[in-house]
PDB file of C-alpha atoms in Angstrom:
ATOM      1  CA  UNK A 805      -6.093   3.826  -1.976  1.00 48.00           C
ATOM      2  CA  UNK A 806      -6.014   0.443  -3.825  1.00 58.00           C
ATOM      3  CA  UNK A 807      -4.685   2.913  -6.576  1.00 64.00           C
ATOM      4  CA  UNK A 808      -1.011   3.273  -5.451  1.00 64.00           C
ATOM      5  CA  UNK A 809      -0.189  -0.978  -6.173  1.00 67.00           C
ATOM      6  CA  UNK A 810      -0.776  -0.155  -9.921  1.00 69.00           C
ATOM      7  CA  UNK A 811       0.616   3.492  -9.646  1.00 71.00           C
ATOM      8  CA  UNK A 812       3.992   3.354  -7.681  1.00 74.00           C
ATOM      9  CA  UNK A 813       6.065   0.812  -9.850  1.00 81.00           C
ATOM     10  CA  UNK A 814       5.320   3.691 -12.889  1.00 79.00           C
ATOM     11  CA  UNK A 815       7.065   6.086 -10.232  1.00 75.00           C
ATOM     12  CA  UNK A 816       9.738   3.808  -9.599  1.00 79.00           C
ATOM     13  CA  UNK A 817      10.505   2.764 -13.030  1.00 82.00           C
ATOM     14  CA  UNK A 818      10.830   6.255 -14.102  1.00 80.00           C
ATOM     15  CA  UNK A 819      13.078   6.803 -11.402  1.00 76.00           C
ATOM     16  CA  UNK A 820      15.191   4.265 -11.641  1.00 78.00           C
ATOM     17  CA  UNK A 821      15.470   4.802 -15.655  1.00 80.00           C
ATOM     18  CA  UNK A 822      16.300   8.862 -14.501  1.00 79.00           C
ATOM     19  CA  UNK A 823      19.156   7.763 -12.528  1.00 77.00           C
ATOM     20  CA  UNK A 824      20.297   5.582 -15.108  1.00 78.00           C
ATOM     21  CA  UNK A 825      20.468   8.391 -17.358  1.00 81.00           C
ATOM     22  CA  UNK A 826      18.071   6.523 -19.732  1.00 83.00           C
ATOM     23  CA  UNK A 827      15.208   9.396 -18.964  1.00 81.00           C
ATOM     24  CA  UNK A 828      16.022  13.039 -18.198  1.00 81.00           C
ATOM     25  CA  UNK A 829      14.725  15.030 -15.730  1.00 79.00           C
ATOM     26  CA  UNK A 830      12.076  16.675 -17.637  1.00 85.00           C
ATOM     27  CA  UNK A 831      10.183  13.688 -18.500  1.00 82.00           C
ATOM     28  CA  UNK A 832      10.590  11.498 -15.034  1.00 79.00           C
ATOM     29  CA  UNK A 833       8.710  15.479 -13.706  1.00 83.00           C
ATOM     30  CA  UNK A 834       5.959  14.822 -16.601  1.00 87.00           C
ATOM     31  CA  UNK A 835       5.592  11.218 -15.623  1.00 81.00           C
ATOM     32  CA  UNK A 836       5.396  12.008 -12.096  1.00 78.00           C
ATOM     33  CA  UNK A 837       2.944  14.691 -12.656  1.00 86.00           C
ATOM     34  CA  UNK A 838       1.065  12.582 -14.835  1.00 86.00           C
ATOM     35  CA  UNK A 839       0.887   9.720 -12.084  1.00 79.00           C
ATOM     36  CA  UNK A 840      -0.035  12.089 -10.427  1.00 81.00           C
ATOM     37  CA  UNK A 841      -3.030  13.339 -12.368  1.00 85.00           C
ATOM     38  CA  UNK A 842      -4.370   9.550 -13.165  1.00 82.00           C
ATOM     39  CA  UNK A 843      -4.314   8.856  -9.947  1.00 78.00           C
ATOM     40  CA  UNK A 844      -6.833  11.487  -9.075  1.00 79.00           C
ATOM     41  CA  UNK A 845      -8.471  11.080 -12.231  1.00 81.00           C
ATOM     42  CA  UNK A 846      -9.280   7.240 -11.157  1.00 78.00           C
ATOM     43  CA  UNK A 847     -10.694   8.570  -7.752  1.00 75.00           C
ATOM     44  CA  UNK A 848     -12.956  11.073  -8.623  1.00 78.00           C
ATOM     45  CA  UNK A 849     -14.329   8.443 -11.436  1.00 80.00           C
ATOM     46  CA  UNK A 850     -14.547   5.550  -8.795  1.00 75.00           C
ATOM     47  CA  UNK A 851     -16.214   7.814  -6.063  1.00 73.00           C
ATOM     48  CA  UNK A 852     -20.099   7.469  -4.876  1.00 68.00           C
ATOM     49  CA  UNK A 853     -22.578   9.621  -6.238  1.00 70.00           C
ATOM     50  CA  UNK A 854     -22.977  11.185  -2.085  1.00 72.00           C
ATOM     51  CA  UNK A 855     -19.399  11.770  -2.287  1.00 71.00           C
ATOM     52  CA  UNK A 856     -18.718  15.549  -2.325  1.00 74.00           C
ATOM     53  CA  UNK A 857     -15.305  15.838  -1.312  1.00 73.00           C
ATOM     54  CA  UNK A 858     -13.043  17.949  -3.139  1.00 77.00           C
ATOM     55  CA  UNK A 859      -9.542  17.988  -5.318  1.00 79.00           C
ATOM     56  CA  UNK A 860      -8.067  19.432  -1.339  1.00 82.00           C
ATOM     57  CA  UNK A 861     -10.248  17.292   0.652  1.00 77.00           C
ATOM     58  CA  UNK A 862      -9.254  14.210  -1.370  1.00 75.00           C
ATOM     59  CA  UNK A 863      -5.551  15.080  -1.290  1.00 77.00           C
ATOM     60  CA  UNK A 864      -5.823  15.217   2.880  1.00 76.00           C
ATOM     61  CA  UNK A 865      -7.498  11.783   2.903  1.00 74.00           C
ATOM     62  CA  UNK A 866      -4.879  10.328   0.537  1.00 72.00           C
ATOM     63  CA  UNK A 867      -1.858  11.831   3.073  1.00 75.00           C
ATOM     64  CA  UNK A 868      -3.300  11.905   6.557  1.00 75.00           C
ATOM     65  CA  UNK A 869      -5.817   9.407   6.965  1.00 74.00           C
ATOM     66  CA  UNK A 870      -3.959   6.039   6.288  1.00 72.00           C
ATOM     67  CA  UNK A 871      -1.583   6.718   9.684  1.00 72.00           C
ATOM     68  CA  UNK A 872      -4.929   7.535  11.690  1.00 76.00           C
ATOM     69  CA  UNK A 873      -7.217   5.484  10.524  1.00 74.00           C
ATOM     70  CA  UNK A 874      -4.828   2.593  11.399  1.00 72.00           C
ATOM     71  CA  UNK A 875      -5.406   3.454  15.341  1.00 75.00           C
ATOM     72  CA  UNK A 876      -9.083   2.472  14.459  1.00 76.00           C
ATOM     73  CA  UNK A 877      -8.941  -0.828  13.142  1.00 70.00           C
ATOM     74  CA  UNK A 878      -9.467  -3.937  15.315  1.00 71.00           C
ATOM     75  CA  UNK A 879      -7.421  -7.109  14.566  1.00 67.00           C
ATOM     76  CA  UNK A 880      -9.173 -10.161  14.476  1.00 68.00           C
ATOM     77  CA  UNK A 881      -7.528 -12.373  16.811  1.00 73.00           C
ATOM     78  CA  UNK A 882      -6.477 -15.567  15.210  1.00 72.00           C
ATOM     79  CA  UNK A 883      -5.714 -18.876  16.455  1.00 79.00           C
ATOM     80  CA  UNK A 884      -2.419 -19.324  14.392  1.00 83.00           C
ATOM     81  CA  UNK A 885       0.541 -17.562  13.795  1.00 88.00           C
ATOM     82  CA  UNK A 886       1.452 -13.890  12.362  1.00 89.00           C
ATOM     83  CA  UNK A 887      -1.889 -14.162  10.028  1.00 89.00           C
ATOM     84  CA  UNK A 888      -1.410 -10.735   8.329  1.00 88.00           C
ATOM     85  CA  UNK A 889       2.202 -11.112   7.317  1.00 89.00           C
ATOM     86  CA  UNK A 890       2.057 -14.600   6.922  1.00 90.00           C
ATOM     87  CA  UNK A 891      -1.250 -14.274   4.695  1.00 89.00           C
ATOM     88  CA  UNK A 892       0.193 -15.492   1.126  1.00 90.00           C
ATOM     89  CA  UNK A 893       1.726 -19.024   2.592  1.00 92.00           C
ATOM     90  CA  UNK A 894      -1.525 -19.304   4.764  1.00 92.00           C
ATOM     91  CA  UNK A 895      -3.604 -19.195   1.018  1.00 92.00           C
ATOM     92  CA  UNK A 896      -1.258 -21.554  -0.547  1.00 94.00           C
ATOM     93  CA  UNK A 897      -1.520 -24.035   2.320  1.00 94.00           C
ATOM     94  CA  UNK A 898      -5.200 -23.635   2.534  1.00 94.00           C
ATOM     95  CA  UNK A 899      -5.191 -23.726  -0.861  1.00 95.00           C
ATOM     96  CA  UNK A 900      -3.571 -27.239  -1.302  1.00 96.00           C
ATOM     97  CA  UNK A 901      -5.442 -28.380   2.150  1.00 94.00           C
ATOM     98  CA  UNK A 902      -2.449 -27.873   4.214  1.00 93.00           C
ATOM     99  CA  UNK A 903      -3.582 -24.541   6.620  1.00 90.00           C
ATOM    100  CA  UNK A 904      -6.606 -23.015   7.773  1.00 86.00           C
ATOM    101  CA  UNK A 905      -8.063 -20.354   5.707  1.00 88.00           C
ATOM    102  CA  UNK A 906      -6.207 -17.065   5.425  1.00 89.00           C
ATOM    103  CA  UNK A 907      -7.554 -13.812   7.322  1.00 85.00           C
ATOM    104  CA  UNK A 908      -9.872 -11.235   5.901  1.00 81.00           C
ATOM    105  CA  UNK A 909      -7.724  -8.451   5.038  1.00 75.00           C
ATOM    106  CA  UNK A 910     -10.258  -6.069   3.933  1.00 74.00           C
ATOM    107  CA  UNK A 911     -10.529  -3.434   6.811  1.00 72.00           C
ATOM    108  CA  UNK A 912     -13.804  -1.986   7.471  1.00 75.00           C
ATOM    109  CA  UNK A 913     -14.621   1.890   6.891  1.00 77.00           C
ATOM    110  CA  UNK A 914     -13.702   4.194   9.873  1.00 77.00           C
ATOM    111  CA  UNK A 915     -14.904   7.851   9.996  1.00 78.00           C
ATOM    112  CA  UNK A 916     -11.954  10.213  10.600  1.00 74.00           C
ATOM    113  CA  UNK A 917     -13.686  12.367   9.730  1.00 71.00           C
ATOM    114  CA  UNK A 918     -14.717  10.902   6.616  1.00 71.00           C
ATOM    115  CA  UNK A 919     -15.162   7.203   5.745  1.00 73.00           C
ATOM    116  CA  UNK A 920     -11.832   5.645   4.636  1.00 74.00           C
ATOM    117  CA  UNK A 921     -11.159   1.785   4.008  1.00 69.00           C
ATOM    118  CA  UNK A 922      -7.762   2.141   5.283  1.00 65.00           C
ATOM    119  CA  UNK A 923      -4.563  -0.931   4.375  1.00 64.00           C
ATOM    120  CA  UNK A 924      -1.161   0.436   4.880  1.00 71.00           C
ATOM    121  CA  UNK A 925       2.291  -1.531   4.989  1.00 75.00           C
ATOM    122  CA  UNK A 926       2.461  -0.794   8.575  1.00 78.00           C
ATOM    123  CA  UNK A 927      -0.790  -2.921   9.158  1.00 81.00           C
ATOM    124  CA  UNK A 928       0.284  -6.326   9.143  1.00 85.00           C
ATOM    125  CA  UNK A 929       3.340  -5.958  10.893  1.00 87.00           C
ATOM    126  CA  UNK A 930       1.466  -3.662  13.934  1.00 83.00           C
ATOM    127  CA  UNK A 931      -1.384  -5.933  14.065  1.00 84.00           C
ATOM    128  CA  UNK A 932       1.198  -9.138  13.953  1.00 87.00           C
ATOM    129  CA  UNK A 933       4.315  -8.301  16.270  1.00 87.00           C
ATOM    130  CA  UNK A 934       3.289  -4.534  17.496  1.00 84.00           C
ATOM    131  CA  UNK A 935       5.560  -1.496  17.488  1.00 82.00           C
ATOM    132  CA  UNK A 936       8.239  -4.077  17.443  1.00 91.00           C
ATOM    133  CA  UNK A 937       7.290  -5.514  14.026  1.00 88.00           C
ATOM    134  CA  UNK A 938       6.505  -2.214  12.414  1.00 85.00           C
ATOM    135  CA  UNK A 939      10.673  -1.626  13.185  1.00 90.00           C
ATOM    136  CA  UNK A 940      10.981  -4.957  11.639  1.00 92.00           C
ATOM    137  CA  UNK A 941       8.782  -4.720   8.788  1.00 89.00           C
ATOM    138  CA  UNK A 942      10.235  -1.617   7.821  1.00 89.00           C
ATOM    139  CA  UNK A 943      14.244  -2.684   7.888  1.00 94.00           C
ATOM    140  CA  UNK A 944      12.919  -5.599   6.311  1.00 91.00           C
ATOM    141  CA  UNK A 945      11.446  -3.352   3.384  1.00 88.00           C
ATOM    142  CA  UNK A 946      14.734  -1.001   3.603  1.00 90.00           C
ATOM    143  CA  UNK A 947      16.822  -3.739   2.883  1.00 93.00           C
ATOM    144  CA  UNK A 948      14.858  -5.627  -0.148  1.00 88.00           C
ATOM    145  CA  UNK A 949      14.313  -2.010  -1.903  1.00 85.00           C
ATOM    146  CA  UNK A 950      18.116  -1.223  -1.900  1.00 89.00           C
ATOM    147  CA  UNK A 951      18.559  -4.907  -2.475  1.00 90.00           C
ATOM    148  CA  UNK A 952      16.189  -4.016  -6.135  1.00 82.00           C
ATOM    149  CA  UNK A 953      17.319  -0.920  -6.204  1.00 81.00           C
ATOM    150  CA  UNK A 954      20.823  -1.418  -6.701  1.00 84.00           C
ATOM    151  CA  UNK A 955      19.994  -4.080  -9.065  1.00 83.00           C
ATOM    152  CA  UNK A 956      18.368  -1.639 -11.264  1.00 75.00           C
ATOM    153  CA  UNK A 957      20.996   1.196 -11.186  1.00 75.00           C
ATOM    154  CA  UNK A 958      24.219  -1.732 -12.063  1.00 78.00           C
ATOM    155  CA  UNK A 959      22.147  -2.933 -15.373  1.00 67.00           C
TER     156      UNK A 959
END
């Protein structure tokens, strides 16, 4: 699922450039479907030799399974502060001998039903400050994409 980081700013930049009027419609729908297409294209190349899961099996996991698998992953719990948001400043102190190490964010594989190695944006924020911070987080995220967003569309 690592796949949508390197994906999604394609997406958006085509986007943005459509509303700009700098790309018509017809090519933001071939870029999309292209996305698309790669990103499926990188899955089915990256998958395990005992994987046997299909194009619609594939396509569930990639919708359903990050919201679900979420209820399945334990948080570790830390001795300092809001470790999963907090994670980059936590590196750069540890880094420069300032903080204790930064948390493992690599979530282990959970079965539902088949095994996913779930990270959403929700994660952090639930694990962090609960429901609560999920509300947060996602205002938070509201207001920084308009914030670029509007950016984009006055240049």
């Amino acid at each position: 699922m690592g796949k949508f980081a390197v994906l999604t700013p394609i997406l958006a930049w085509s986007i943005i450039k459509g509303l700009q009027g700098r790309i018509r419609m017809g090519r933001i729908a071939a870029i999309v479907c292209g996305t698309f297409v790669l990103m499926l294209v990188v899955h089915f190349i990256r998958k395990g030799e005992q994987d046997e899961a299909g194009f619609l099996d594939v396509l569930a996991t990639y919708v359903y399974s990050p919201i679900l698998a979420l209820g399945y992953v334990k948080p570790v719990v830390p001795e300092y502060t809001a470790p999963y948001v907090f994670r980059f400043f936590y590196a750069m102190g540890n880094f420069f001998g300032l903080s204790p190490a930064p948390i493992d964010v690599i979530s282990d594989y959970v079965y539902i039903p088949v095994p996913t190695n779930v990270y959403t944006v929700m994660q952090p924020f639930l694990h962090d400050f609960s429901l609560i911070g999920v509300a947060v987080g996602a205002l938070f995220y509201a207001f920084l994409f308009c914030i670029l967003f509007s950016l984009a569309v006055m240049h």
